[in-house]
Amino acid sequence: MKLDWRQGILYVATIGTEGCWLYALLVLLNEQVADGRLSLFGLLLLYPLSFGFNLLLRRLWSRKVSVLIVSWLAWAVAMLLTLKFQLFGNLAFADTAWLLATPKAIAGLIHGFKPELLVLLSSAALWWLGRRLAYLRISFATSVGEFQFGLVILVITIFVASQLKVEQANSVPIALAFFLFALLGMSLAHAREGKSWLEGLHRGRWAGLLLASIGLIVVLGLLISSAVTPDFLQLILDALKRFWALIMKAIAFLASLLPEPGPAEPVPPISVPAPGTSESEGFRWGLPESVRAALRTGWGIVFVGLIVFALWRISTDVFARLRRKLASMAGAEVEPLSGAFKADFLNWLKRILLKLLGVRISFRIGQKSKSLLPEIASVREIYRRFLQWAAAGGYPRRSSQTPYEYLHAMSTLIPESKEQLSFITQQYVDVRYGFSLPTENDLAQLRQSWNEVAQKRLKRQSTG
Amino acid sequence: MDKVVHEADPSVVRIKEAAEKFVTNVSKVIVGKKETIELVLVALLSEGHLLIEDVPGIGKTMLAKATAKSLDCSFKRIQCTPDLLPSDVIGIHYFNQKNCEFEFRHGPIIANVVLVDEINRATPRTQSCLLECMQERQLTVDLETVFLPRPFLLIATQNPIELEGTFPLPEAQLDRFLLKIRLGYPSEDEEKAILSRFQTESPLDKLSSVIESKELLELQGLCRQVYIEESVSSYVTAITRATRSHQDIKLGASPRASLGLNLASQALAAIRGRNYVIPDDIKQLAVPCLAHRLIAKTEARLRGRSVESIVGEIVSAKPVPVED
């Protein structure tokens, strides 16, 4: 298997993506289990080491069972060496204490999770990931899967760390790096499959667009991270607490409107927490603190789970849509047209405004609106009024109905005005689709016909 | 564009009169199918080709012959059989022993009106030799290019029920037919009229021409001058594009179909005495012009959906360009 530069970049992107969430997870576990004693970079080094080792094994050896055994033997050696250097640096190699530490930690699992176990499990996971990557064919689907999975783990890890008050000073750069590697991997994987982006005629422009997009995301991320400070988050939390307090006040007010119970049924008073009060002085419901903490954590997990699920669904849908759209363009040679970007951008703005505000704005790009001759405008105006009058009467024109089809329908409703309706329709069709100009007599007759029709009353359609 | 029309455009009047003569003439033989005869004339005026598909004994060949007789044009008939060769259709170079040189003997395709009867009985090889004739109105034999006469109308017939030993037309060839029409069974009164007319003699024998070939060429040119407003053209495009993205359609209509629908609508507008096209013309021609070019998905066919119904559904759903 020849390793070309694109494949190399894909490997780097995948290692970077996985490395980011692995690092975040290891930070959390390191603080909780090993009191921060472990060197995470030393641990993470096992990942690329495993990848390189297994890649070499794959090239040199073809027998699967032998490769598997050799690979995991190598892991065992690497794990023991990591253990020795990370936790038992002060012991000599001849001292077997460090060798026996791991079996002792496994045996004593019920008494607590020891750092030796963390090294064992994390090294196994890292080795397995490296081995997997050596055999993995990195496609666009794989890259997307890596991104989605990594995003979930990263979000959960950051949330749990914040709940457990573990310091996450590097969480923002880690998240940025994660997105950078993930986007790089996905875009390159797709470009390779599509064989049109980075190999075609305009590869420079596409590469520039790709880098600009990634750069924009990074800049936006930095801006967001600088704006969303702990104080800002605290402000939001305080606002939510005030809002909750208002709701409780409203409930208390409504409760106070109810008749007071008799002396045999004392009603417990509803206490409203004052804004800004600490949680320990807040509304209790008579529950012990441990239960409340557990409920809070559970609620937080549910909330985060919902957000993560929503993120997963949205990203899956977005990628599926992108894939379908880009698949339909496979093999297409894109040629830059002057003015095309401006036209596309303005059309996109129009669609957004229509969707969000229901406002239809026409951006005329180099076009001047055609002004109609007064006679033609009169005829069209009368027909428009006729359509509005019929719609108000409960008989709107269906969008797929032609004027003559609509005439036939309306003539059955008001047969006594068939002649006038025919004349109105005929005049409209002549000016709308033809290029005839109505005479003064035609216009006069048209106005008269419309006046006669407008005086009729349409019987409303019965619904249901 | 600011031409004032108080009376009908003379060119359109001429087309309308010719159309009335043609329809009246052919109606002497084909009873009660005025709209179908109009569609034949639409194909003629649009310089398109016609595919008539219907059950046996309905009058397909009779219609083609009546059309040919109504025009003062040469007429040839090709009866397709499985052993028909391309050289039987387009012609062959043969060695003239008398002159000691090769000569080209034209095939029956060299005529103004050519009836290709039971086209689906010919082998795909023979069917494909008609492709160049239909599209480019020329044929290539060895190194020689022979131009077909103008006007040139190819009327093909096929039977939709007897499929054993037949070769369905490829999509490329179906796309070259402007319209596909069906005659349908006559009503009871029409059938009685047929029996009455054909009792003593065939009215086809007494049919005379009503349009000369030179006049027909002029009428074809005049039809192209019929005005199509921009929104109506967009309507045509919208319909054909909708066939490409419909969920029940595997292969949608091509740009050739859009062009054909445009041309056919111009011809129909002229036949109706108008010098402009209206959306009703498009709607009327959508199914004959587009349905045969589409391929429905297997799931749709299993659900009993025909391409005609799908095109009808598309036309019924597309907004017509009218005032909002």
Short mmCIF file of N, CA and C in Angstrom, two decimals, chain B residues 144-196:
data_model
loop_
_atom_site.label_atom_id
_atom_site.label_comp_id
_atom_site.label_asym_id
_atom_site.label_seq_id
_atom_site.Cartn_x
_atom_site.Cartn_y
_atom_site.Cartn_z
N GLU B 144 -21.20 8.30 -48.09
CA GLU B 144 -22.07 9.27 -48.73
C GLU B 144 -23.16 9.74 -47.78
N THR B 145 -23.37 11.03 -47.74
CA THR B 145 -24.46 11.59 -46.93
C THR B 145 -25.57 12.00 -47.88
N VAL B 146 -26.74 11.51 -47.58
CA VAL B 146 -27.91 11.82 -48.41
C VAL B 146 -28.89 12.60 -47.55
N PHE B 147 -29.29 13.75 -48.04
CA PHE B 147 -30.25 14.57 -47.28
C PHE B 147 -31.67 14.15 -47.63
N LEU B 148 -32.46 14.06 -46.60
CA LEU B 148 -33.85 13.66 -46.79
C LEU B 148 -34.64 14.86 -47.29
N PRO B 149 -35.71 14.61 -48.01
CA PRO B 149 -36.48 15.73 -48.55
C PRO B 149 -37.19 16.49 -47.44
N ARG B 150 -37.51 17.71 -47.73
CA ARG B 150 -38.31 18.50 -46.79
C ARG B 150 -39.65 18.82 -47.44
N PRO B 151 -40.73 18.75 -46.76
CA PRO B 151 -40.88 18.33 -45.36
C PRO B 151 -40.65 16.82 -45.20
N PHE B 152 -40.27 16.43 -44.01
CA PHE B 152 -40.05 15.02 -43.73
C PHE B 152 -40.78 14.67 -42.44
N LEU B 153 -41.71 13.77 -42.55
CA LEU B 153 -42.46 13.34 -41.37
C LEU B 153 -42.39 11.83 -41.29
N LEU B 154 -41.97 11.34 -40.14
CA LEU B 154 -41.93 9.90 -39.94
C LEU B 154 -43.04 9.54 -38.97
N ILE B 155 -43.92 8.69 -39.43
CA ILE B 155 -45.01 8.22 -38.56
C ILE B 155 -44.74 6.76 -38.29
N ALA B 156 -44.55 6.45 -37.03
CA ALA B 156 -44.32 5.05 -36.66
C ALA B 156 -45.53 4.55 -35.89
N THR B 157 -45.83 3.29 -36.07
CA THR B 157 -46.93 2.71 -35.30
C THR B 157 -46.40 1.54 -34.52
N GLN B 158 -47.04 1.27 -33.41
CA GLN B 158 -46.68 0.06 -32.68
C GLN B 158 -47.87 -0.41 -31.87
N ASN B 159 -47.81 -1.68 -31.59
CA ASN B 159 -48.89 -2.38 -30.93
C ASN B 159 -48.47 -2.63 -29.47
N PRO B 160 -49.21 -2.14 -28.52
CA PRO B 160 -48.73 -2.27 -27.13
C PRO B 160 -49.06 -3.60 -26.47
N ILE B 161 -49.78 -4.47 -27.17
CA ILE B 161 -50.22 -5.68 -26.46
C ILE B 161 -49.48 -6.94 -26.87
N GLU B 162 -49.07 -7.05 -28.10
CA GLU B 162 -48.37 -8.27 -28.50
C GLU B 162 -46.88 -8.02 -28.41
N LEU B 163 -46.28 -8.46 -27.30
CA LEU B 163 -44.88 -8.12 -27.08
C LEU B 163 -43.93 -9.25 -27.43
N GLU B 164 -44.47 -10.42 -27.76
CA GLU B 164 -43.58 -11.54 -28.11
C GLU B 164 -42.96 -11.24 -29.46
N GLY B 165 -41.66 -11.44 -29.54
CA GLY B 165 -40.97 -11.21 -30.81
C GLY B 165 -40.83 -9.75 -31.17
N THR B 166 -41.01 -8.87 -30.20
CA THR B 166 -40.84 -7.45 -30.50
C THR B 166 -39.64 -6.91 -29.74
N PHE B 167 -39.18 -5.75 -30.20
CA PHE B 167 -38.02 -5.12 -29.60
C PHE B 167 -38.43 -3.71 -29.18
N PRO B 168 -38.56 -3.49 -27.89
CA PRO B 168 -39.01 -2.15 -27.48
C PRO B 168 -38.04 -1.08 -27.96
N LEU B 169 -38.59 0.07 -28.32
CA LEU B 169 -37.75 1.15 -28.82
C LEU B 169 -36.84 1.66 -27.71
N PRO B 170 -35.56 1.92 -28.03
CA PRO B 170 -34.67 2.47 -27.00
C PRO B 170 -35.06 3.90 -26.67
N GLU B 171 -34.61 4.33 -25.52
CA GLU B 171 -34.94 5.66 -25.03
C GLU B 171 -34.47 6.75 -26.01
N ALA B 172 -33.30 6.50 -26.60
CA ALA B 172 -32.75 7.49 -27.54
C ALA B 172 -33.68 7.70 -28.72
N GLN B 173 -34.33 6.62 -29.14
CA GLN B 173 -35.22 6.74 -30.28
C GLN B 173 -36.56 7.33 -29.86
N LEU B 174 -37.05 6.90 -28.73
CA LEU B 174 -38.33 7.47 -28.25
C LEU B 174 -38.22 8.97 -28.08
N ASP B 175 -37.05 9.42 -27.66
CA ASP B 175 -36.87 10.86 -27.43
C ASP B 175 -36.94 11.66 -28.72
N ARG B 176 -36.77 10.95 -29.86
CA ARG B 176 -36.78 11.65 -31.14
C ARG B 176 -38.18 11.80 -31.72
N PHE B 177 -39.13 11.13 -31.09
CA PHE B 177 -40.52 11.34 -31.52
C PHE B 177 -41.06 12.55 -30.79
N LEU B 178 -41.62 13.47 -31.53
CA LEU B 178 -42.15 14.67 -30.90
C LEU B 178 -43.37 14.33 -30.05
N LEU B 179 -44.26 13.55 -30.64
CA LEU B 179 -45.50 13.22 -29.95
C LEU B 179 -45.76 11.73 -30.02
N LYS B 180 -46.38 11.24 -28.98
CA LYS B 180 -46.90 9.87 -29.04
C LYS B 180 -48.39 9.97 -28.79
N ILE B 181 -49.15 9.42 -29.70
CA ILE B 181 -50.60 9.56 -29.59
C ILE B 181 -51.27 8.20 -29.60
N ARG B 182 -52.45 8.19 -29.06
CA ARG B 182 -53.30 7.00 -29.12
C ARG B 182 -54.61 7.42 -29.77
N LEU B 183 -55.15 6.52 -30.50
CA LEU B 183 -56.44 6.83 -31.13
C LEU B 183 -57.58 6.49 -30.21
N GLY B 184 -57.51 5.34 -29.62
CA GLY B 184 -58.60 4.92 -28.75
C GLY B 184 -59.77 4.36 -29.55
N TYR B 185 -60.56 3.58 -28.87
CA TYR B 185 -61.74 3.01 -29.53
C TYR B 185 -62.76 4.10 -29.85
N PRO B 186 -63.45 3.96 -30.96
CA PRO B 186 -64.50 4.95 -31.28
C PRO B 186 -65.72 4.71 -30.39
N SER B 187 -66.52 5.74 -30.27
CA SER B 187 -67.77 5.59 -29.52
C SER B 187 -68.75 4.79 -30.39
N GLU B 188 -69.88 4.50 -29.82
CA GLU B 188 -70.86 3.69 -30.55
C GLU B 188 -71.30 4.39 -31.83
N ASP B 189 -71.60 5.66 -31.70
CA ASP B 189 -72.05 6.41 -32.89
C ASP B 189 -70.94 6.50 -33.92
N GLU B 190 -69.74 6.69 -33.45
CA GLU B 190 -68.60 6.79 -34.37
C GLU B 190 -68.39 5.47 -35.09
N GLU B 191 -68.52 4.40 -34.35
CA GLU B 191 -68.32 3.08 -34.97
C GLU B 191 -69.40 2.81 -36.01
N LYS B 192 -70.59 3.24 -35.72
CA LYS B 192 -71.67 3.09 -36.71
C LYS B 192 -71.36 3.91 -37.94
N ALA B 193 -70.82 5.10 -37.73
CA ALA B 193 -70.48 5.97 -38.86
C ALA B 193 -69.39 5.32 -39.70
N ILE B 194 -68.44 4.66 -39.03
CA ILE B 194 -67.35 3.97 -39.74
C ILE B 194 -67.92 2.87 -40.62
N LEU B 195 -68.81 2.10 -40.05
CA LEU B 195 -69.41 1.00 -40.82
C LEU B 195 -70.15 1.54 -42.03
N SER B 196 -70.81 2.66 -41.79
CA SER B 196 -71.59 3.25 -42.88
C SER B 196 -70.67 3.76 -43.99
#
